[in-house]
Amino acid sequence: MCESGENVGQNRARGHDNEFVRRVYRTVLWFSGLIFILLCATLNAKLVANYAIGALISAGMFWTQAVFVRHMLSPGQKRRGRAQAAILNLSKFGAIMIILYLLLHFNYFHPIAFLGGLVMVKVVILLKVLGRAWAKRSGDSAMRRSS
């Protein structure tokens, strides 16, 4: 993801983190997998399926947003590539509506599990930000104590 010759640490110091999306996906996979296993213990297929569908939609929405931002902010990006990225980004809402229609049509909708999966990426990002802020604050206070 980094251009050749760039230092990842220097990118982070400037506020750029090219590996953020990959790290979020990896954490979402672990976190969602753990919750999925715990939900499987309930033996409620409706609950498990709705959580899994919500988590997949959440990951897909994050991916389309990442593609959209990457295409819109790349210098020299052709107009056609930007239009395709915009269409991809907007198509996620149509996909959500179709999935919700199917779940409701077949009376297989469990709103709490679905919404729990749908907010999964946002929860992971929030926890990563809070963890990083806490680690930075702990490091700053440790530096003050040692001086």
Short mmCIF file of C-alpha atoms in Angstrom, two decimals:
data_model
loop_
_atom_site.label_atom_id
_atom_site.label_comp_id
_atom_site.label_asym_id
_atom_site.label_seq_id
_atom_site.Cartn_x
_atom_site.Cartn_y
_atom_site.Cartn_z
CA MET A 1 0.00 0.00 0.00
CA CYS A 2 2.92 2.39 0.58
CA GLU A 3 4.63 3.91 -2.37
CA SER A 4 8.22 2.76 -2.77
CA GLY A 5 10.71 4.66 -0.67
CA GLU A 6 8.19 5.97 1.85
CA ASN A 7 8.58 5.16 5.50
CA VAL A 8 5.39 3.98 7.21
CA GLY A 9 6.38 5.74 10.42
CA GLN A 10 6.81 9.04 8.60
CA ASN A 11 3.39 8.59 6.97
CA ARG A 12 1.78 8.01 10.37
CA ALA A 13 3.57 11.03 11.81
CA ARG A 14 2.07 13.15 9.00
CA GLY A 15 -1.39 11.70 9.70
CA HIS A 16 -1.39 9.18 6.82
CA ASP A 17 -1.88 5.52 7.58
CA ASN A 18 -1.94 3.40 4.43
CA GLU A 19 -2.49 0.14 6.32
CA PHE A 20 -5.50 1.33 8.33
CA VAL A 21 -8.11 -0.40 6.15
CA ARG A 22 -6.23 -3.71 6.26
CA ARG A 23 -5.85 -3.55 10.04
CA VAL A 24 -9.54 -2.73 10.50
CA TYR A 25 -10.55 -5.69 8.30
CA ARG A 26 -8.29 -8.04 10.26
CA THR A 27 -9.69 -6.86 13.60
CA VAL A 28 -13.28 -7.02 12.33
CA LEU A 29 -12.66 -10.58 11.16
CA TRP A 30 -11.42 -11.64 14.60
CA PHE A 31 -14.04 -9.73 16.55
CA SER A 32 -16.95 -10.79 14.31
CA GLY A 33 -15.73 -14.38 14.29
CA LEU A 34 -15.66 -14.45 18.08
CA ILE A 35 -19.17 -13.04 18.34
CA PHE A 36 -20.36 -15.40 15.58
CA ILE A 37 -19.06 -18.41 17.55
CA LEU A 38 -20.75 -17.16 20.71
CA LEU A 39 -24.03 -16.67 18.83
CA CYS A 40 -23.76 -20.18 17.36
CA ALA A 41 -23.88 -21.47 20.92
CA THR A 42 -27.45 -20.12 21.18
CA LEU A 43 -28.53 -22.51 18.39
CA ASN A 44 -30.79 -19.77 17.01
CA ALA A 45 -30.26 -19.77 13.24
CA LYS A 46 -32.24 -16.57 12.77
CA LEU A 47 -30.02 -14.71 15.24
CA VAL A 48 -26.78 -16.05 13.75
CA ALA A 49 -27.83 -15.39 10.14
CA ASN A 50 -28.95 -11.82 10.82
CA TYR A 51 -25.74 -11.01 12.69
CA ALA A 52 -23.63 -12.49 9.88
CA ILE A 53 -25.59 -10.60 7.20
CA GLY A 54 -25.27 -7.35 9.14
CA ALA A 55 -21.52 -7.85 9.64
CA LEU A 56 -21.00 -8.64 5.94
CA ILE A 57 -22.96 -5.54 4.94
CA SER A 58 -20.90 -3.46 7.37
CA ALA A 59 -17.62 -4.77 5.96
CA GLY A 60 -18.88 -4.20 2.41
CA MET A 61 -19.91 -0.64 3.22
CA PHE A 62 -16.48 0.06 4.70
CA TRP A 63 -14.79 -1.42 1.64
CA THR A 64 -16.87 0.63 -0.82
CA GLN A 65 -16.17 3.78 1.19
CA ALA A 66 -12.42 3.05 1.18
CA VAL A 67 -12.47 2.49 -2.60
CA PHE A 68 -14.47 5.69 -3.09
CA VAL A 69 -12.12 7.82 -0.99
CA ARG A 70 -9.03 6.30 -2.59
CA HIS A 71 -10.34 7.06 -6.11
CA MET A 72 -11.55 10.55 -5.29
CA LEU A 73 -8.33 11.62 -3.60
CA SER A 74 -5.82 10.06 -6.01
CA PRO A 75 -4.10 12.67 -8.10
CA GLY A 76 -4.42 12.11 -11.84
CA GLN A 77 -7.40 9.77 -11.46
CA LYS A 78 -9.47 9.71 -14.63
CA ARG A 79 -13.03 10.96 -14.57
CA ARG A 80 -14.37 7.52 -15.56
CA GLY A 81 -12.65 5.83 -12.59
CA ARG A 82 -14.14 8.39 -10.23
CA ALA A 83 -17.61 7.89 -11.70
CA GLN A 84 -17.33 4.11 -11.28
CA ALA A 85 -16.22 4.56 -7.67
CA ALA A 86 -19.19 6.85 -7.01
CA ILE A 87 -21.62 4.35 -8.55
CA LEU A 88 -20.08 1.53 -6.47
CA ASN A 89 -20.39 3.66 -3.34
CA LEU A 90 -24.06 4.45 -3.99
CA SER A 91 -24.96 0.88 -4.98
CA LYS A 92 -24.43 -0.31 -1.42
CA PHE A 93 -27.70 1.35 -0.39
CA GLY A 94 -29.63 -0.55 -3.04
CA ALA A 95 -28.05 -3.80 -1.86
CA ILE A 96 -29.06 -3.07 1.73
CA MET A 97 -32.64 -2.39 0.67
CA ILE A 98 -32.84 -5.65 -1.29
CA ILE A 99 -31.40 -7.66 1.61
CA LEU A 100 -33.79 -6.05 4.09
CA TYR A 101 -36.72 -6.71 1.77
CA LEU A 102 -35.77 -10.39 1.48
CA LEU A 103 -35.34 -10.77 5.25
CA LEU A 104 -38.68 -9.12 5.92
CA HIS A 105 -40.48 -10.95 3.09
CA PHE A 106 -39.47 -14.36 4.43
CA ASN A 107 -40.12 -13.27 8.03
CA TYR A 108 -36.50 -13.99 8.95
CA PHE A 109 -35.53 -10.56 10.30
CA HIS A 110 -34.03 -10.24 13.79
CA PRO A 111 -33.44 -6.48 14.21
CA ILE A 112 -31.06 -6.56 17.19
CA ALA A 113 -28.73 -9.14 15.65
CA PHE A 114 -28.84 -7.41 12.27
CA LEU A 115 -28.01 -4.01 13.74
CA GLY A 116 -25.34 -5.58 15.95
CA GLY A 117 -23.59 -6.86 12.85
CA LEU A 118 -24.21 -3.62 10.97
CA VAL A 119 -22.34 -1.50 13.53
CA MET A 120 -19.43 -3.92 13.83
CA VAL A 121 -16.90 -1.94 11.75
CA LYS A 122 -17.81 1.29 13.53
CA VAL A 123 -17.34 -0.35 16.93
CA VAL A 124 -13.94 -1.73 15.90
CA ILE A 125 -12.79 1.66 14.62
CA LEU A 126 -14.00 3.35 17.81
CA LEU A 127 -12.21 0.81 20.00
CA LYS A 128 -9.02 1.22 17.95
CA VAL A 129 -9.14 5.02 18.34
CA LEU A 130 -9.83 4.81 22.08
CA GLY A 131 -7.08 2.21 22.54
CA ARG A 132 -4.58 4.30 20.63
CA ALA A 133 -5.52 7.44 22.61
CA TRP A 134 -5.25 5.52 25.88
CA ALA A 135 -1.87 4.09 24.91
CA LYS A 136 -0.60 7.52 23.90
CA ARG A 137 -1.84 9.05 27.15
CA SER A 138 -0.30 6.22 29.19
CA GLY A 139 2.98 6.70 27.37
CA ASP A 140 2.92 10.47 27.99
CA SER A 141 2.27 10.03 31.72
CA ALA A 142 5.02 7.41 31.95
CA MET A 143 7.43 9.85 30.29
CA ARG A 144 6.49 12.59 32.80
CA ARG A 145 7.07 10.24 35.76
CA SER A 146 10.49 9.22 34.51
CA SER A 147 11.72 12.82 34.07
#
